[in-house]
Coordinates of C-alpha atoms in Angstrom, one line a residue:
M426 CA 136.0 169.4 150.5
K427 CA 139.1 167.2 150.3
L428 CA 142.2 169.2 149.1
F429 CA 145.6 168.2 148.0
K430 CA 148.4 170.7 147.4
W431 CA 151.9 170.1 145.9
T432 CA 154.6 172.5 147.2
A433 CA 158.3 173.0 147.6
Q434 CA 157.9 174.9 150.8
P435 CA 158.3 172.7 153.9
F436 CA 155.8 173.0 156.8
L437 CA 158.1 173.4 159.8
P438 CA 157.7 175.6 162.9
S439 CA 161.1 177.1 162.4
A440 CA 160.5 178.0 158.8
R441 CA 159.5 181.5 157.5
K442 CA 155.8 181.3 156.4
V443 CA 154.9 182.0 152.8
S444 CA 151.5 182.0 151.0
T445 CA 151.3 178.2 150.8
H446 CA 151.3 177.9 154.6
F447 CA 148.8 180.6 155.2
I448 CA 146.4 179.3 152.6
A449 CA 146.6 175.7 153.8
E450 CA 146.0 176.7 157.4
E451 CA 142.8 178.7 156.4
W452 CA 141.5 175.7 154.4
A453 CA 141.9 173.5 157.4
R454 CA 140.3 176.0 159.7
A455 CA 137.3 176.4 157.4
G456 CA 136.7 172.6 157.8
H457 CA 138.4 171.2 154.7
E458 CA 140.5 168.1 154.9
T459 CA 143.8 169.4 153.6
H460 CA 147.0 167.4 152.6
I461 CA 150.2 169.2 151.6
A462 CA 152.9 167.3 149.9
T463 CA 156.5 168.9 150.0
V464 CA 158.7 167.8 147.2
G465 CA 162.1 168.7 145.8
L466 CA 164.0 167.0 148.4
S467 CA 166.2 163.8 148.8
W468 CA 169.4 162.8 150.5
L469 CA 171.1 165.4 148.3
S470 CA 169.3 168.1 150.3
K471 CA 171.6 167.3 153.3
L472 CA 174.3 169.0 151.3
K473 CA 172.4 172.4 151.0
Q474 CA 169.6 172.3 153.4
D475 CA 170.8 170.1 156.2
A476 CA 168.7 171.7 159.0
V477 CA 165.5 171.6 156.9
Y478 CA 166.3 168.0 155.7
R479 CA 166.9 166.8 159.3
A480 CA 163.7 168.5 160.7
L481 CA 161.5 167.0 157.9
A482 CA 163.2 163.6 158.1
K483 CA 162.5 163.3 161.7
R484 CA 158.7 163.6 161.6
Q485 CA 157.4 163.9 157.9
K486 CA 159.7 161.8 155.8
N487 CA 157.5 159.9 153.4
R488 CA 154.5 160.1 155.7
F489 CA 151.8 162.6 156.6
L490 CA 151.8 164.3 160.0
E491 CA 148.7 166.1 161.2
I492 CA 150.2 169.4 162.2
E493 CA 146.8 171.0 163.0
P494 CA 143.3 169.7 162.9
R495 CA 142.5 168.6 159.4
L496 CA 145.9 169.9 158.1
H497 CA 148.3 167.1 157.1
A498 CA 151.9 167.8 155.9
G499 CA 154.3 165.2 154.4
A500 CA 157.6 165.3 152.7
Y501 CA 158.5 163.0 149.8
I502 CA 162.2 162.2 150.4
P503 CA 163.6 159.6 148.0
P504 CA 167.3 158.8 147.7
L505 CA 167.6 161.2 144.7
H506 CA 165.5 164.0 143.3
A507 CA 165.4 166.1 140.1
F508 CA 166.4 169.7 140.7
S509 CA 166.9 172.9 138.8
S510 CA 170.3 174.4 138.4
R511 CA 172.0 177.4 136.9
N512 CA 174.4 175.0 135.3
R513 CA 173.6 174.1 131.7
V514 CA 175.3 170.7 131.8
L515 CA 173.4 169.7 135.0
N516 CA 170.1 170.8 133.5
L517 CA 170.7 168.6 130.5
L518 CA 171.5 165.6 132.8
N519 CA 168.5 166.4 134.9
R520 CA 166.0 166.1 132.0
P521 CA 165.5 162.3 132.2
L522 CA 165.6 162.5 136.0
F523 CA 162.6 164.9 136.1
R524 CA 160.6 162.5 134.0
I525 CA 161.5 159.6 136.3
Y526 CA 161.1 161.6 139.5
G527 CA 157.7 163.0 138.5
G528 CA 156.5 159.7 137.0
Y529 CA 156.3 158.0 140.3
I530 CA 154.0 158.9 143.2
P531 CA 154.9 157.1 146.4
G532 CA 152.3 155.1 148.3
F533 CA 151.8 157.5 151.2
L534 CA 150.7 160.2 148.9
R535 CA 148.2 158.1 147.0
P536 CA 145.1 157.8 149.2
A537 CA 144.9 161.6 149.8
L538 CA 145.6 162.4 146.2
T539 CA 143.1 160.0 144.7
S540 CA 140.3 161.1 147.0
A541 CA 140.9 164.8 146.6
D542 CA 138.2 167.0 145.2
A543 CA 140.8 169.6 144.0
V544 CA 144.5 169.3 143.4
F545 CA 146.7 172.4 143.4
F546 CA 150.2 173.0 141.9
E547 CA 152.8 175.7 142.4
P548 CA 155.6 176.8 139.9
G549 CA 158.6 174.7 139.9
T550 CA 159.4 171.1 140.6
C551 CA 155.7 170.3 141.6
L552 CA 154.8 170.5 137.9
S553 CA 156.8 167.3 137.2
F554 CA 154.0 165.4 139.0
F555 CA 151.2 166.8 137.0
H556 CA 150.5 163.8 134.6
S557 CA 151.0 161.2 137.2
A558 CA 148.5 163.0 139.5
R559 CA 146.0 163.4 136.7
R560 CA 146.2 159.7 135.9
L561 CA 145.5 158.9 139.6
N562 CA 142.6 161.3 139.9
P563 CA 141.1 162.3 136.6
D564 CA 137.9 163.6 138.2
A565 CA 139.5 166.2 140.5
V566 CA 139.7 170.0 139.5
F567 CA 143.4 170.7 138.8
V568 CA 144.4 174.3 139.8
Y569 CA 147.7 175.9 139.1
I570 CA 148.4 178.8 141.6
K571 CA 151.0 180.6 139.6
R572 CA 152.8 183.4 141.4
D573 CA 156.1 183.4 139.5
W574 CA 157.7 183.2 136.1
L575 CA 159.7 180.0 136.1
T576 CA 162.7 182.0 134.6
T577 CA 162.6 184.3 137.7
I578 CA 162.8 181.4 140.2
G579 CA 165.5 179.7 138.2
A580 CA 163.4 176.6 137.1
A581 CA 165.1 174.2 134.8
P582 CA 164.5 174.5 131.1
Y583 CA 162.7 171.1 131.3
L584 CA 160.1 172.5 133.7
Q585 CA 159.7 175.6 131.6
E586 CA 158.9 173.5 128.6
L587 CA 156.7 171.2 130.6
E588 CA 154.7 174.2 131.9
R589 CA 154.0 175.4 128.4
R590 CA 152.7 172.0 127.4
I591 CA 150.5 171.4 130.3
L592 CA 149.0 174.8 130.9
P593 CA 146.0 174.0 128.6
E594 CA 145.3 170.9 130.7
F595 CA 144.8 172.8 133.9
D596 CA 141.1 173.4 134.8
L597 CA 142.1 176.8 136.2
V598 CA 145.1 179.1 136.8
I599 CA 144.9 181.6 139.7
T600 CA 147.5 184.3 139.9
P601 CA 147.9 187.7 141.7
S602 CA 149.7 189.1 138.7
S603 CA 148.1 190.9 135.8
S604 CA 151.2 190.2 133.6
I605 CA 151.1 186.5 134.3
A606 CA 147.3 186.4 133.8
A607 CA 147.8 188.0 130.4
M608 CA 150.0 185.1 129.4
T609 CA 148.2 182.1 130.9
S610 CA 144.7 183.3 129.8
Q611 CA 145.7 182.5 126.2
S612 CA 146.0 178.8 127.2
C613 CA 143.3 178.2 129.8
R614 CA 140.8 179.8 132.2
T615 CA 142.6 182.3 134.4
E616 CA 141.5 184.2 137.4
I617 CA 143.3 187.0 139.2
L618 CA 143.3 187.0 143.0
P619 CA 145.6 189.3 145.0
Q620 CA 148.0 188.2 147.7
A621 CA 147.2 188.7 151.3
I622 CA 148.7 189.0 154.8
D623 CA 148.1 187.6 158.2
K624 CA 146.4 190.7 159.6
A625 CA 145.8 189.3 163.1
A626 CA 149.6 188.7 163.6
F627 CA 150.4 192.3 162.6
D628 CA 147.6 193.7 164.7
L629 CA 148.8 192.1 167.9
S630 CA 150.5 194.4 170.3
A631 CA 154.2 193.3 170.5
P632 CA 157.1 195.2 171.9
S633 CA 159.8 196.6 169.6
P634 CA 162.9 194.3 169.3
Y635 CA 164.9 197.4 168.5
E636 CA 166.9 199.4 171.0
A637 CA 165.2 202.7 171.9
G638 CA 166.5 205.6 169.8
T639 CA 168.0 203.5 167.0
R640 CA 167.0 203.5 163.3
N641 CA 166.3 200.2 161.7
A642 CA 165.5 198.7 158.3
V643 CA 164.2 195.2 157.6
S644 CA 164.7 192.8 154.7
V645 CA 162.5 189.6 154.4
G646 CA 163.1 186.7 152.1
N647 CA 165.9 185.4 149.8
M648 CA 164.4 185.4 146.4
L649 CA 166.7 187.4 143.9
F650 CA 168.4 188.8 147.0
D651 CA 170.9 191.5 146.1
E652 CA 173.6 191.5 148.7
A653 CA 175.5 194.3 146.9
A654 CA 172.5 196.7 147.3
V655 CA 172.2 195.9 151.0
R656 CA 176.0 196.6 151.5
A657 CA 175.6 199.9 149.6
L658 CA 172.7 200.9 151.7
A659 CA 174.5 200.1 154.9
A660 CA 177.6 202.1 153.7
A661 CA 175.5 205.1 152.8
D662 CA 174.1 205.7 156.3
R663 CA 175.9 204.0 159.2
S664 CA 173.3 205.2 161.6
V665 CA 170.7 202.7 160.2
T666 CA 171.0 199.0 161.1
Y667 CA 169.8 196.6 158.4
H668 CA 168.1 193.4 159.7
V669 CA 168.2 190.6 157.1
F670 CA 165.9 187.6 157.5
G671 CA 165.9 184.6 155.3
A672 CA 168.8 185.5 153.1
T673 CA 172.5 185.0 153.7
C674 CA 175.5 187.3 153.2
A675 CA 179.0 186.1 152.4
G676 CA 182.2 187.3 154.1
D677 CA 182.7 189.9 156.7
L678 CA 179.8 192.3 157.3
P679 CA 179.8 195.9 158.6
D680 CA 178.4 196.4 162.1
N681 CA 175.1 197.8 160.8
I682 CA 174.1 194.6 158.9
V683 CA 172.6 191.9 161.1
V684 CA 171.8 188.5 159.4
H685 CA 169.2 186.7 161.5
G686 CA 168.6 183.7 159.2
E687 CA 165.3 181.9 159.0
K688 CA 162.9 182.7 161.9
P689 CA 159.3 181.6 162.6
F690 CA 156.7 184.1 161.3
R691 CA 155.6 185.3 164.7
E692 CA 159.1 186.1 165.7
L693 CA 159.6 188.1 162.5
V694 CA 156.5 190.2 162.8
P695 CA 157.7 192.7 165.4
Y696 CA 160.8 193.5 163.2
I697 CA 158.6 194.4 160.4
R698 CA 156.1 196.3 162.5
H699 CA 158.6 198.5 164.3
A700 CA 161.1 199.1 161.5
D701 CA 161.7 202.6 160.2
F702 CA 161.5 201.4 156.6
G703 CA 161.5 198.1 154.7
I704 CA 163.8 197.0 151.9
A705 CA 163.1 194.7 148.9
P706 CA 166.5 194.4 147.4
Y707 CA 165.8 192.3 144.3
R708 CA 168.5 191.6 141.8
M709 CA 165.9 191.7 139.0
R710 CA 165.2 192.2 135.3
K711 CA 162.4 194.3 133.8
E712 CA 160.2 191.1 133.3
D713 CA 160.4 190.6 137.1
A714 CA 158.4 193.7 137.8
Y715 CA 155.4 191.5 138.4
L716 CA 156.9 191.0 142.0
A717 CA 155.0 194.2 142.8
E718 CA 151.8 192.1 142.8
T719 CA 153.1 188.8 144.0
S720 CA 155.7 189.6 146.7
L721 CA 154.3 189.2 150.2
K722 CA 156.9 191.6 151.7
F723 CA 155.5 194.6 149.9
L724 CA 152.0 193.9 151.4
Q725 CA 153.5 193.3 154.8
Y726 CA 155.5 196.4 154.7
A727 CA 152.6 198.4 153.4
Y728 CA 150.2 197.2 156.1
C729 CA 152.8 198.3 158.8
R730 CA 152.8 201.7 157.2
L731 CA 156.5 201.4 156.0
P732 CA 158.3 203.2 153.3
V733 CA 160.2 200.7 151.1
L734 CA 163.5 200.9 149.3
T735 CA 163.5 198.8 146.2
P736 CA 164.7 198.8 142.6
D737 CA 163.0 201.6 140.4
L738 CA 161.8 198.8 138.1
I739 CA 159.1 197.9 140.6
P740 CA 155.9 200.2 140.1
D741 CA 154.9 202.3 143.0
K742 CA 151.3 201.2 143.4
R743 CA 150.8 202.2 147.0
G744 CA 152.8 205.4 147.2
N745 CA 155.3 204.1 149.6
L746 CA 158.3 203.1 147.4
V747 CA 161.6 204.8 147.1
G748 CA 163.3 203.5 144.0
Y749 CA 167.0 203.0 143.3
S750 CA 168.7 202.2 140.0
L751 CA 170.2 198.8 139.4
D752 CA 172.5 200.4 136.9
G753 CA 175.0 202.2 139.0
E754 CA 172.9 204.1 141.6
L755 CA 174.9 207.3 142.5
D756 CA 172.9 208.6 145.4
W757 CA 172.5 205.9 148.0
P758 CA 172.6 208.3 150.9
G759 CA 169.8 210.3 149.2
K760 CA 167.7 207.1 148.9
V761 CA 168.2 206.3 152.5
A762 CA 167.3 209.8 153.6
A763 CA 164.1 209.7 151.5
A764 CA 163.0 206.5 153.1
L765 CA 163.6 207.9 156.6
A766 CA 161.9 211.2 155.7
M767 CA 158.7 209.6 154.2
A768 CA 155.8 209.8 156.7
K769 CA 154.3 206.5 157.7
S770 CA 150.7 206.3 156.4
E771 CA 147.7 204.0 156.9
S772 CA 146.9 204.7 153.2
F773 CA 149.8 202.4 152.2
G774 CA 147.8 199.4 153.4
A775 CA 144.4 200.1 151.9
D776 CA 142.4 197.2 150.5
I777 CA 144.9 194.6 151.6
L778 CA 143.1 191.2 151.9
G779 CA 143.4 188.6 154.8
W780 CA 144.4 185.0 154.1
D781 CA 140.9 183.8 155.0
E782 CA 139.5 185.8 152.1
V783 CA 142.1 184.6 149.6
A784 CA 141.8 181.0 150.7
A785 CA 138.0 181.1 150.3
G786 CA 138.4 182.9 147.0
I787 CA 140.6 180.1 145.6
L788 CA 138.1 177.4 146.6
D789 CA 135.1 179.4 145.3
R790 CA 136.8 179.7 141.9
A791 CA 137.7 176.0 141.9
V792 CA 134.2 174.9 142.8
A793 CA 132.7 177.1 140.1
V794 CA 135.0 175.4 137.5
A795 CA 133.9 172.0 138.7
E796 CA 130.3 172.9 138.5
K797 CA 130.6 174.3 135.1
T798 CA 132.5 171.1 133.9
A799 CA 129.9 168.9 135.4
A800 CA 127.1 170.8 133.8

């Protein structure tokens, strides 16, 4: 098959890998010609993501680069792009920009898009290209891989309204979340497919990056990152060092918080595998509890048999969570002690899928929809 996927996640060796990267790699390894278009970038990106911008501009700017056999990644980088903001005025100004931005598909994307058998979208800025892509390739199966509420990821009101309008136009929605599925199934065909992990990477024998005799916790990712909770945990037990990957912290930090920044996935794995416990410090609302089913870190921690400290709004589906209150937690030392005291167990990682299984499952469902439509 020929596959085309819109994403906001850049394909760079230095970047932390998320589901988009793993799935695309598995499609290519299975023999499918796969093109990934990264959007949500422009010259403006230099102000906020200078390193990412420079890396993409060097090799992928407005062209595709074959980064593995049959896997082509390209970055659409015009002078200006539409973006989501927490600022109401900026979101109002962005409304016409989203329509202009998504209304034009550059020439380097068109051959792969028009020849694709299936076109995949993710939540966020990608959705602005839906109608333009459909006009270019009306015969392809259009699939929405929806792993987040748009409100949770801070998508602009325009994108939230657009999503509601176009949901019935998708041939298929695939989500790992039962709560998201309950909403989308009212508008179009929806399939639930769990998240996965790179089991081979975690199964490799790798030395611990931690000094012998020390106690260490690991935090992965920046989505809804709650710096205040990490500082509270660090203050509660100074004998534990907290290793933060992906997120940033402002101001002076205590000695037992180490911010590593973004790291390639293979460098990150030993930090997870050899940690005493994981943390998932979400600054969340009740409606964000779907993250229990969609967040990769929960699966990665569980596969590595780790206890996990996280807000008590997250349901404990694998028996390895220690919940703390977001509303004035009074016993941070007790929460850390509970995580350290919990025995690591293989049962935490029961039934976790590999990315080869999930990638194949997505295509199986897309093909089934195509065959049903053709019939």
